[in-house]
């Protein structure tokens, strides 16, 4: 059997990236106990870094990218799943050290999978994908910290991106008042339709700021890192929390301890890649309970494998908005 996939290669002639035909024999060399037909994958920031070779994401060559996938079990030697079950894959090093899901088939470990929630279609699941699942992990950390809607606004940075858009949808459904920080200030209508109450220009967060600034947010979800994260921490109300999950502006964190020791704020690190099974299932349950198709359609674009390169480049340039899902059937 042969099938279509994106293949990333690096050798003495440099980096290359192509949509190509792979064999099942080659795929089965990837460690795993479960063969899956992938129906949809998606383009996350990490996939975009891998596809464009802009960041050190891929640690084994050649690599099939794709940290996200939803598909049907073809066969499995694990007793957790049977032929025909629909499952979701997020992370676990797929697309980094193990062939991922920008491919019509994947060979994966059953321990990495979770069942597709009953009220979600495969397409809806990938409309959210790792971006949505990470947004849910961020929202859960804010709820667990005890932040209630009446305590004030929640700031969401990188608001028009995948994590940002779904975080806004979810927080709005849960009754929170949201301030969206975006570099695309002409996207106010889009952000308000998602549920943002206020929109600010994220460039106000991108320069070096004072260690303690006016207390403005009960909590925040930050996808940017660097000076933006430092400024967000400096603006959190006493006892509040920042869920930090991204590095779109930078990997550094040029902050001081002032907001932590003088305002008692918490910086919660969010990792989707290695999160344990119960946390994943709870995050997907939150998404499945609160998001509906109409809302997802507003933020979702569907593309083919051949269009991934172009979208990945636009994503790294910060030019896209919402979520790009990849239909492996087209
Ligand atoms: N920790 C985890 O497990 C985890 C999981 C998923 C994602 N992430 C990280 O979270 C971040 C967002 O992921 P995503 O999938 O939502 O990506 P995305 O769809 O590309 O969204 C990122 C958004 O950030 C803003 N942005 C991008 N580059 C920027 C820059 N140089 N300066 C300022 N703003 C910039 C843009 O929004 P605006 O134009 O609206 O500002 C962009 O749409 C990435 O860093 C990703 O690696 C981490």
mmCIF file of C-alpha atoms and ligand atoms in Angstrom:
data_model
loop_
_atom_site.group_PDB
_atom_site.id
_atom_site.type_symbol
_atom_site.label_atom_id
_atom_site.label_comp_id
_atom_site.label_asym_id
_atom_site.label_seq_id
_atom_site.Cartn_x
_atom_site.Cartn_y
_atom_site.Cartn_z
ATOM 1 C CA UNK A 1 0.000 0.000 0.000
ATOM 2 C CA UNK A 2 1.237 3.502 -0.758
ATOM 3 C CA UNK A 3 -0.198 6.775 0.494
ATOM 4 C CA UNK A 4 0.321 10.559 0.338
ATOM 5 C CA UNK A 5 2.259 12.531 2.961
ATOM 6 C CA UNK A 6 4.499 15.561 3.395
ATOM 7 C CA UNK A 7 8.128 14.490 3.728
ATOM 8 C CA UNK A 8 10.810 16.764 5.186
ATOM 9 C CA UNK A 9 14.412 15.837 4.410
ATOM 10 C CA UNK A 10 17.789 17.290 5.366
ATOM 11 C CA UNK A 11 21.080 16.180 3.826
ATOM 12 C CA UNK A 12 24.256 17.685 2.394
ATOM 13 C CA UNK A 13 22.263 19.510 -0.291
ATOM 14 C CA UNK A 14 20.150 21.186 2.410
ATOM 15 C CA UNK A 15 16.510 21.088 3.526
ATOM 16 C CA UNK A 16 13.686 19.916 1.284
ATOM 17 C CA UNK A 17 9.963 19.611 1.673
ATOM 18 C CA UNK A 18 7.564 17.832 -0.674
ATOM 19 C CA UNK A 19 4.228 16.054 -0.916
ATOM 20 C CA UNK A 20 5.155 12.514 -1.890
ATOM 21 C CA UNK A 21 4.076 8.897 -1.931
ATOM 22 C CA UNK A 22 5.240 6.688 0.988
ATOM 23 C CA UNK A 23 4.895 2.949 1.536
ATOM 24 C CA UNK A 24 3.275 1.160 4.455
ATOM 25 C CA UNK A 25 6.528 -0.776 4.846
ATOM 26 C CA UNK A 26 8.413 2.486 5.543
ATOM 27 C CA UNK A 27 5.672 3.720 7.881
ATOM 28 C CA UNK A 28 5.645 0.543 9.985
ATOM 29 C CA UNK A 29 9.320 1.133 10.860
ATOM 30 C CA UNK A 30 8.018 3.935 13.118
ATOM 31 C CA UNK A 31 7.559 2.581 16.633
ATOM 32 C CA UNK A 32 3.911 1.933 17.460
ATOM 33 C CA UNK A 33 1.168 -0.627 17.954
ATOM 34 C CA UNK A 34 -1.648 1.038 16.023
ATOM 35 C CA UNK A 35 -2.156 1.846 12.332
ATOM 36 C CA UNK A 36 -4.536 4.747 11.710
ATOM 37 C CA UNK A 37 -6.093 6.191 8.585
ATOM 38 C CA UNK A 38 -5.872 9.946 9.158
ATOM 39 C CA UNK A 39 -8.910 11.923 7.957
ATOM 40 C CA UNK A 40 -7.849 15.411 9.057
ATOM 41 C CA UNK A 41 -4.709 17.023 10.409
ATOM 42 C CA UNK A 42 -4.053 20.718 11.018
ATOM 43 C CA UNK A 43 -1.351 23.370 10.838
ATOM 44 C CA UNK A 44 -0.161 24.521 14.238
ATOM 45 C CA UNK A 45 2.673 26.990 14.838
ATOM 46 C CA UNK A 46 5.050 24.085 15.537
ATOM 47 C CA UNK A 47 4.099 22.415 12.228
ATOM 48 C CA UNK A 48 4.725 25.707 10.448
ATOM 49 C CA UNK A 49 8.212 25.918 12.015
ATOM 50 C CA UNK A 50 8.935 22.334 10.901
ATOM 51 C CA UNK A 51 7.585 22.701 7.346
ATOM 52 C CA UNK A 52 9.500 25.930 6.728
ATOM 53 C CA UNK A 53 12.613 24.741 8.636
ATOM 54 C CA UNK A 54 12.453 27.977 10.672
ATOM 55 C CA UNK A 55 12.923 26.353 14.084
ATOM 56 C CA UNK A 56 14.654 23.264 15.506
ATOM 57 C CA UNK A 57 11.417 21.249 15.712
ATOM 58 C CA UNK A 58 12.470 18.172 13.710
ATOM 59 C CA UNK A 59 15.006 15.986 15.504
ATOM 60 C CA UNK A 60 14.953 12.942 13.210
ATOM 61 C CA UNK A 61 15.249 12.881 9.410
ATOM 62 C CA UNK A 62 13.471 12.223 7.158
ATOM 63 C CA UNK A 63 10.330 13.383 8.962
ATOM 64 C CA UNK A 64 6.618 13.437 8.247
ATOM 65 C CA UNK A 65 5.341 16.562 10.053
ATOM 66 C CA UNK A 66 1.945 16.890 11.761
ATOM 67 C CA UNK A 67 1.483 17.114 15.546
ATOM 68 C CA UNK A 68 -2.300 16.705 15.164
ATOM 69 C CA UNK A 69 -4.491 14.037 13.650
ATOM 70 C CA UNK A 70 -7.924 12.496 13.806
ATOM 71 C CA UNK A 71 -8.649 9.192 12.155
ATOM 72 C CA UNK A 72 -9.954 5.636 12.171
ATOM 73 C CA UNK A 73 -8.090 2.672 13.639
ATOM 74 C CA UNK A 74 -7.158 0.205 10.871
ATOM 75 C CA UNK A 75 -5.544 -2.290 13.247
ATOM 76 C CA UNK A 76 -4.064 -2.296 16.724
ATOM 77 C CA UNK A 77 -2.331 -4.880 18.889
ATOM 78 C CA UNK A 78 -3.427 -2.921 21.974
ATOM 79 C CA UNK A 79 -6.674 -3.927 23.721
ATOM 80 C CA UNK A 80 -7.519 -0.242 24.287
ATOM 81 C CA UNK A 81 -8.851 0.231 20.740
ATOM 82 C CA UNK A 82 -10.455 -1.852 18.012
ATOM 83 C CA UNK A 83 -10.734 -1.525 14.240
ATOM 84 C CA UNK A 84 -13.070 1.316 13.281
ATOM 85 C CA UNK A 85 -12.652 3.396 16.479
ATOM 86 C CA UNK A 86 -12.222 7.137 15.909
ATOM 87 C CA UNK A 87 -9.283 8.647 17.799
ATOM 88 C CA UNK A 88 -7.396 11.925 18.251
ATOM 89 C CA UNK A 89 -3.613 12.369 18.387
ATOM 90 C CA UNK A 90 -2.038 15.551 19.787
ATOM 91 C CA UNK A 91 1.692 15.894 20.323
ATOM 92 C CA UNK A 92 3.837 13.200 21.964
ATOM 93 C CA UNK A 93 6.720 14.167 19.659
ATOM 94 C CA UNK A 94 4.849 13.343 16.456
ATOM 95 C CA UNK A 95 6.255 15.495 13.662
ATOM 96 C CA UNK A 96 9.408 15.966 15.794
ATOM 97 C CA UNK A 97 10.895 12.536 16.592
ATOM 98 C CA UNK A 98 8.145 10.275 15.199
ATOM 99 C CA UNK A 99 6.361 10.485 11.841
ATOM 100 C CA UNK A 100 3.243 12.596 12.293
ATOM 101 C CA UNK A 101 -0.172 13.139 10.771
ATOM 102 C CA UNK A 102 0.281 15.347 7.698
ATOM 103 C CA UNK A 103 -0.115 11.980 6.031
ATOM 104 C CA UNK A 104 -2.974 9.702 4.983
ATOM 105 C CA UNK A 105 -1.728 7.021 7.440
ATOM 106 C CA UNK A 106 0.154 7.086 10.760
ATOM 107 C CA UNK A 107 1.673 4.340 12.911
ATOM 108 C CA UNK A 108 1.348 5.432 16.534
ATOM 109 C CA UNK A 109 1.399 4.213 20.127
ATOM 110 C CA UNK A 110 -2.092 3.530 21.477
ATOM 111 C CA UNK A 111 -1.114 5.229 24.775
ATOM 112 C CA UNK A 112 -0.828 8.502 22.852
ATOM 113 C CA UNK A 113 -4.412 8.399 21.581
ATOM 114 C CA UNK A 114 -7.682 9.530 23.094
ATOM 115 C CA UNK A 115 -11.141 8.553 21.833
ATOM 116 C CA UNK A 116 -12.891 11.200 19.726
ATOM 117 C CA UNK A 117 -15.530 12.756 22.052
ATOM 118 C CA UNK A 118 -18.985 11.453 21.055
ATOM 119 C CA UNK A 119 -20.474 14.843 20.174
ATOM 120 C CA UNK A 120 -17.596 15.906 17.896
ATOM 121 C CA UNK A 121 -17.084 15.024 14.235
ATOM 122 C CA UNK A 122 -13.502 14.379 13.043
ATOM 123 C CA UNK A 123 -13.557 17.714 11.204
ATOM 124 C CA UNK A 124 -14.749 19.631 14.271
ATOM 125 C CA UNK A 125 -12.011 18.005 16.348
ATOM 126 C CA UNK A 126 -9.293 19.207 13.977
ATOM 127 C CA UNK A 127 -10.895 22.662 13.751
ATOM 128 C CA UNK A 128 -9.743 22.861 17.342
ATOM 129 C CA UNK A 129 -6.726 20.533 17.231
ATOM 130 C CA UNK A 130 -3.697 21.141 19.444
ATOM 131 C CA UNK A 131 -4.421 24.889 19.407
ATOM 132 C CA UNK A 132 -7.880 24.308 20.887
ATOM 133 C CA UNK A 133 -6.737 21.628 23.302
ATOM 134 C CA UNK A 134 -3.955 23.989 24.515
ATOM 135 C CA UNK A 135 -6.452 26.849 24.869
ATOM 136 C CA UNK A 136 -8.593 24.495 26.991
ATOM 137 C CA UNK A 137 -5.576 23.611 29.188
ATOM 138 C CA UNK A 138 -4.974 27.362 29.690
ATOM 139 C CA UNK A 139 -8.624 28.028 30.570
ATOM 140 C CA UNK A 140 -8.629 25.082 32.981
ATOM 141 C CA UNK A 141 -5.584 26.493 34.801
ATOM 142 C CA UNK A 142 -7.386 29.841 35.212
ATOM 143 C CA UNK A 143 -10.519 28.115 36.539
ATOM 144 C CA UNK A 144 -8.441 25.911 38.871
ATOM 145 C CA UNK A 145 -6.769 29.053 40.226
ATOM 146 C CA UNK A 146 -10.246 30.181 41.319
ATOM 147 C CA UNK A 147 -10.660 33.111 38.909
ATOM 148 C CA UNK A 148 -14.382 33.900 38.499
ATOM 149 C CA UNK A 149 -15.944 36.055 35.740
ATOM 150 C CA UNK A 150 -16.847 38.815 38.245
ATOM 151 C CA UNK A 151 -13.169 39.315 39.177
ATOM 152 C CA UNK A 152 -12.325 41.187 35.979
ATOM 153 C CA UNK A 153 -11.130 40.936 32.396
ATOM 154 C CA UNK A 154 -9.078 38.076 30.998
ATOM 155 C CA UNK A 155 -6.369 39.143 28.527
ATOM 156 C CA UNK A 156 -5.694 36.867 25.516
ATOM 157 C CA UNK A 157 -2.595 37.620 23.393
ATOM 158 C CA UNK A 158 -2.031 36.477 19.788
ATOM 159 C CA UNK A 159 -5.810 36.753 19.665
ATOM 160 C CA UNK A 160 -6.415 36.079 15.966
ATOM 161 C CA UNK A 161 -4.246 32.916 16.014
ATOM 162 C CA UNK A 162 -5.366 29.346 16.681
ATOM 163 C CA UNK A 163 -4.847 29.225 20.456
ATOM 164 C CA UNK A 164 -6.053 32.828 20.867
ATOM 165 C CA UNK A 165 -9.238 32.433 18.786
ATOM 166 C CA UNK A 166 -10.352 29.278 20.581
ATOM 167 C CA UNK A 167 -9.416 30.661 24.012
ATOM 168 C CA UNK A 168 -11.722 33.619 23.301
ATOM 169 C CA UNK A 169 -14.582 31.352 22.144
ATOM 170 C CA UNK A 170 -14.233 29.188 25.246
ATOM 171 C CA UNK A 171 -13.857 32.021 27.787
ATOM 172 C CA UNK A 172 -16.877 33.818 26.280
ATOM 173 C CA UNK A 173 -19.018 30.657 26.587
ATOM 174 C CA UNK A 174 -17.948 30.391 30.230
ATOM 175 C CA UNK A 175 -19.109 33.957 30.911
ATOM 176 C CA UNK A 176 -15.743 35.732 31.203
ATOM 177 C CA UNK A 177 -15.144 39.261 29.962
ATOM 178 C CA UNK A 178 -12.253 39.206 27.486
ATOM 179 C CA UNK A 179 -9.696 41.685 26.204
ATOM 180 C CA UNK A 180 -8.065 40.492 22.988
ATOM 181 C CA UNK A 181 -4.533 41.706 22.213
ATOM 182 C CA UNK A 182 -3.722 41.571 18.501
ATOM 183 C CA UNK A 183 -1.160 42.875 16.043
ATOM 184 C CA UNK A 184 -3.950 42.927 13.405
ATOM 185 C CA UNK A 185 -5.981 45.788 14.817
ATOM 186 C CA UNK A 186 -8.198 45.823 11.678
ATOM 187 C CA UNK A 187 -9.594 42.459 12.879
ATOM 188 C CA UNK A 188 -11.760 44.015 15.602
ATOM 189 C CA UNK A 189 -15.010 42.694 14.058
ATOM 190 C CA UNK A 190 -13.652 39.139 13.861
ATOM 191 C CA UNK A 191 -12.521 39.231 17.503
ATOM 192 C CA UNK A 192 -15.801 40.733 18.722
ATOM 193 C CA UNK A 193 -17.759 38.035 16.869
ATOM 194 C CA UNK A 194 -15.718 35.414 18.717
ATOM 195 C CA UNK A 195 -16.708 37.032 22.013
ATOM 196 C CA UNK A 196 -14.010 39.607 22.836
ATOM 197 C CA UNK A 197 -15.405 42.571 24.784
ATOM 198 C CA UNK A 198 -12.398 44.821 24.144
ATOM 199 C CA UNK A 199 -9.531 44.755 21.649
ATOM 200 C CA UNK A 200 -6.067 46.288 22.199
ATOM 201 C CA UNK A 201 -3.018 46.645 19.956
ATOM 202 C CA UNK A 202 -0.463 44.037 21.053
ATOM 203 C CA UNK A 203 2.392 46.361 20.053
ATOM 204 C CA UNK A 204 1.682 48.124 23.397
ATOM 205 C CA UNK A 205 3.036 44.928 25.016
ATOM 206 C CA UNK A 206 6.052 44.307 22.823
ATOM 207 C CA UNK A 207 8.566 46.855 24.200
ATOM 208 C CA UNK A 208 10.495 46.819 27.501
ATOM 209 C CA UNK A 209 8.056 47.896 30.245
ATOM 210 C CA UNK A 210 8.118 48.710 33.974
ATOM 211 C CA UNK A 211 8.278 45.692 36.342
ATOM 212 C CA UNK A 212 4.971 46.712 37.929
ATOM 213 C CA UNK A 213 2.289 48.420 35.838
ATOM 214 C CA UNK A 214 -1.389 49.314 36.327
ATOM 215 C CA UNK A 215 -3.292 46.188 37.471
ATOM 216 C CA UNK A 216 -5.675 45.476 34.587
ATOM 217 C CA UNK A 217 -6.354 41.753 34.203
ATOM 218 C CA UNK A 218 -7.703 39.088 36.564
ATOM 219 C CA UNK A 219 -5.860 36.508 34.446
ATOM 220 C CA UNK A 220 -4.219 36.154 31.057
ATOM 221 C CA UNK A 221 -3.465 33.595 28.365
ATOM 222 C CA UNK A 222 -0.181 34.394 26.634
ATOM 223 C CA UNK A 223 1.038 32.825 23.384
ATOM 224 C CA UNK A 224 3.806 35.371 22.710
ATOM 225 C CA UNK A 225 6.480 35.064 25.441
ATOM 226 C CA UNK A 226 9.366 37.579 25.534
ATOM 227 C CA UNK A 227 8.540 41.231 26.418
ATOM 228 C CA UNK A 228 4.821 40.609 25.917
ATOM 229 C CA UNK A 229 4.779 37.977 28.666
ATOM 230 C CA UNK A 230 6.850 40.222 30.954
ATOM 231 C CA UNK A 231 4.422 43.141 30.425
ATOM 232 C CA UNK A 232 1.392 40.881 30.906
ATOM 233 C CA UNK A 233 2.792 39.675 34.259
ATOM 234 C CA UNK A 234 3.381 43.325 35.263
ATOM 235 C CA UNK A 235 -0.304 44.124 34.537
ATOM 236 C CA UNK A 236 -1.997 41.212 36.372
ATOM 237 C CA UNK A 237 -4.178 42.052 39.374
ATOM 238 C CA UNK A 238 -3.102 40.994 42.848
ATOM 239 C CA UNK A 239 -3.330 37.167 43.177
ATOM 240 C CA UNK A 240 -4.046 36.618 39.485
ATOM 241 C CA UNK A 241 -2.587 34.107 37.049
ATOM 242 C CA UNK A 242 -0.945 34.020 33.615
ATOM 243 C CA UNK A 243 -1.214 30.796 31.616
ATOM 244 C CA UNK A 244 1.877 30.883 29.380
ATOM 245 C CA UNK A 245 1.915 28.513 26.434
ATOM 246 C CA UNK A 246 3.734 30.155 23.522
ATOM 247 C CA UNK A 247 6.777 31.863 22.076
ATOM 248 C CA UNK A 248 5.457 33.592 18.942
ATOM 249 C CA UNK A 249 7.350 36.777 19.923
ATOM 250 C CA UNK A 250 10.336 35.033 21.528
ATOM 251 C CA UNK A 251 11.649 32.307 23.789
ATOM 252 C CA UNK A 252 13.083 34.758 26.317
ATOM 253 C CA UNK A 253 11.313 36.055 29.408
ATOM 254 C CA UNK A 254 12.888 39.406 30.378
ATOM 255 C CA UNK A 255 10.934 39.959 33.602
ATOM 256 C CA UNK A 256 11.624 40.656 37.300
ATOM 257 C CA UNK A 257 10.333 38.897 40.390
ATOM 258 C CA UNK A 258 8.306 42.027 41.343
ATOM 259 C CA UNK A 259 4.835 40.840 40.180
ATOM 260 C CA UNK A 260 5.390 37.480 41.904
ATOM 261 C CA UNK A 261 6.631 38.709 45.312
ATOM 262 C CA UNK A 262 4.692 41.982 45.543
ATOM 263 C CA UNK A 263 1.390 40.978 43.926
ATOM 264 C CA UNK A 264 1.417 37.227 44.536
ATOM 265 C CA UNK A 265 0.702 36.419 40.906
ATOM 266 C CA UNK A 266 1.164 32.925 39.471
ATOM 267 C CA UNK A 267 2.824 32.008 36.194
ATOM 268 C CA UNK A 268 1.367 28.691 35.034
ATOM 269 C CA UNK A 269 3.331 26.853 32.348
ATOM 270 C CA UNK A 270 1.122 25.017 29.876
ATOM 271 C CA UNK A 271 2.412 22.016 27.939
ATOM 272 C CA UNK A 272 0.193 20.086 25.557
ATOM 273 C CA UNK A 273 2.812 17.679 24.167
ATOM 274 C CA UNK A 274 3.424 15.394 27.159
ATOM 275 C CA UNK A 275 0.260 16.154 29.177
ATOM 276 C CA UNK A 276 -1.085 12.972 30.818
ATOM 277 C CA UNK A 277 -4.193 11.166 29.530
ATOM 278 C CA UNK A 278 -6.726 12.396 32.179
ATOM 279 C CA UNK A 279 -5.744 16.041 31.555
ATOM 280 C CA UNK A 280 -6.152 15.570 27.782
ATOM 281 C CA UNK A 281 -9.557 13.946 28.105
ATOM 282 C CA UNK A 282 -10.752 16.689 30.481
ATOM 283 C CA UNK A 283 -9.540 19.427 28.101
ATOM 284 C CA UNK A 284 -11.254 17.784 25.100
ATOM 285 C CA UNK A 285 -14.450 17.363 27.161
ATOM 286 C CA UNK A 286 -14.406 21.094 27.906
ATOM 287 C CA UNK A 287 -14.061 21.841 24.183
ATOM 288 C CA UNK A 288 -16.730 19.328 23.163
ATOM 289 C CA UNK A 289 -19.166 20.720 25.748
ATOM 290 C CA UNK A 290 -18.777 24.394 24.928
ATOM 291 C CA UNK A 291 -18.010 24.780 21.236
ATOM 292 C CA UNK A 292 -20.490 24.476 18.395
ATOM 293 C CA UNK A 293 -20.126 24.040 14.659
ATOM 294 C CA UNK A 294 -21.228 27.565 13.740
ATOM 295 C CA UNK A 295 -18.513 29.074 15.923
ATOM 296 C CA UNK A 296 -15.877 26.701 14.569
ATOM 297 C CA UNK A 297 -16.834 27.470 10.971
ATOM 298 C CA UNK A 298 -16.143 31.134 11.664
ATOM 299 C CA UNK A 299 -12.485 30.430 12.377
ATOM 300 C CA UNK A 300 -11.725 27.387 10.191
ATOM 301 C CA UNK A 301 -10.212 27.098 6.699
ATOM 302 C CA UNK A 302 -9.818 23.710 4.978
ATOM 303 C CA UNK A 303 -6.755 23.028 2.808
ATOM 304 C CA UNK A 304 -5.036 20.097 1.058
ATOM 305 C CA UNK A 305 -1.520 18.732 1.696
ATOM 306 C CA UNK A 306 -0.308 20.727 -1.334
ATOM 307 C CA UNK A 307 -1.339 24.017 0.303
ATOM 308 C CA UNK A 308 0.458 23.428 3.627
ATOM 309 C CA UNK A 309 3.754 25.038 2.615
ATOM 310 C CA UNK A 310 2.093 28.361 1.696
ATOM 311 C CA UNK A 311 -0.010 28.449 4.877
ATOM 312 C CA UNK A 312 3.019 27.544 7.022
ATOM 313 C CA UNK A 313 4.988 30.474 5.594
ATOM 314 C CA UNK A 314 2.088 32.864 6.223
ATOM 315 C CA UNK A 315 1.709 31.542 9.764
ATOM 316 C CA UNK A 316 5.371 32.182 10.618
ATOM 317 C CA UNK A 317 4.973 35.695 9.211
ATOM 318 C CA UNK A 318 2.006 36.174 11.618
ATOM 319 C CA UNK A 319 -0.295 36.787 8.627
ATOM 320 C CA UNK A 320 -3.020 34.196 9.121
ATOM 321 C CA UNK A 321 -6.004 34.138 11.400
ATOM 322 C CA UNK A 322 -7.969 31.249 12.879
ATOM 323 C CA UNK A 323 -7.328 27.580 12.173
ATOM 324 C CA UNK A 324 -6.193 25.720 9.049
ATOM 325 C CA UNK A 325 -7.264 22.086 8.899
ATOM 326 C CA UNK A 326 -5.828 19.682 6.348
ATOM 327 C CA UNK A 327 -8.260 17.305 4.622
ATOM 328 C CA UNK A 328 -6.269 14.155 3.764
ATOM 329 C CA UNK A 329 -9.040 12.999 1.427
ATOM 330 C CA UNK A 330 -8.490 15.773 -1.144
HETATM 331 N N1 LIG B 1 2.742 24.927 25.102
HETATM 332 C C1 LIG B 1 2.145 24.166 24.216
HETATM 333 O O1 LIG B 1 1.939 22.970 24.402
HETATM 334 C C2 LIG B 1 1.670 24.812 22.942
HETATM 335 C C3 LIG B 1 0.627 24.258 22.205
HETATM 336 C C4 LIG B 1 0.146 24.952 21.069
HETATM 337 C C5 LIG B 1 0.760 26.147 20.688
HETATM 338 N N2 LIG B 1 1.816 26.613 21.425
HETATM 339 C C6 LIG B 1 2.465 27.869 21.061
HETATM 340 O O2 LIG B 1 1.514 28.907 21.157
HETATM 341 C C7 LIG B 1 1.800 29.907 20.178
HETATM 342 C C8 LIG B 1 0.553 30.141 19.320
HETATM 343 O O3 LIG B 1 0.244 28.957 18.601
HETATM 344 P P1 LIG B 1 -0.907 29.025 17.496
HETATM 345 O O4 LIG B 1 -1.057 27.647 16.976
HETATM 346 O O5 LIG B 1 -2.076 29.766 18.038
HETATM 347 O O6 LIG B 1 -0.161 29.931 16.391
HETATM 348 P P2 LIG B 1 -0.830 30.965 15.361
HETATM 349 O O7 LIG B 1 -2.143 30.458 14.906
HETATM 350 O O8 LIG B 1 0.221 31.280 14.389
HETATM 351 O O9 LIG B 1 -1.113 32.243 16.284
HETATM 352 C C9 LIG B 1 -0.089 33.034 16.825
HETATM 353 C C10 LIG B 1 -0.562 34.486 16.842
HETATM 354 O O10 LIG B 1 0.391 35.278 17.565
HETATM 355 C C11 LIG B 1 0.510 36.555 16.955
HETATM 356 N N3 LIG B 1 1.898 36.679 16.498
HETATM 357 C C12 LIG B 1 2.581 35.871 15.667
HETATM 358 N N4 LIG B 1 3.845 36.272 15.517
HETATM 359 C C13 LIG B 1 3.995 37.355 16.294
HETATM 360 C C14 LIG B 1 5.075 38.201 16.609
HETATM 361 N N5 LIG B 1 6.290 38.040 16.065
HETATM 362 N N6 LIG B 1 4.872 39.222 17.463
HETATM 363 C C15 LIG B 1 3.673 39.418 18.004
HETATM 364 N N7 LIG B 1 2.591 38.638 17.749
HETATM 365 C C16 LIG B 1 2.762 37.617 16.909
HETATM 366 C C17 LIG B 1 -0.491 36.595 15.821
HETATM 367 O O11 LIG B 1 -1.740 37.025 16.359
HETATM 368 P P3 LIG B 1 -2.215 38.571 16.352
HETATM 369 O O12 LIG B 1 -1.845 39.109 15.001
HETATM 370 O O13 LIG B 1 -3.677 38.515 16.612
HETATM 371 O O14 LIG B 1 -1.462 39.252 17.450
HETATM 372 C C18 LIG B 1 -0.634 35.126 15.465
HETATM 373 O O15 LIG B 1 -1.837 34.880 14.788
HETATM 374 C C19 LIG B 1 3.007 29.406 19.393
HETATM 375 O O16 LIG B 1 4.172 29.967 19.922
HETATM 376 C C20 LIG B 1 2.988 27.898 19.642
HETATM 377 O O17 LIG B 1 4.255 27.329 19.524
HETATM 378 C C21 LIG B 1 2.269 25.962 22.517
#
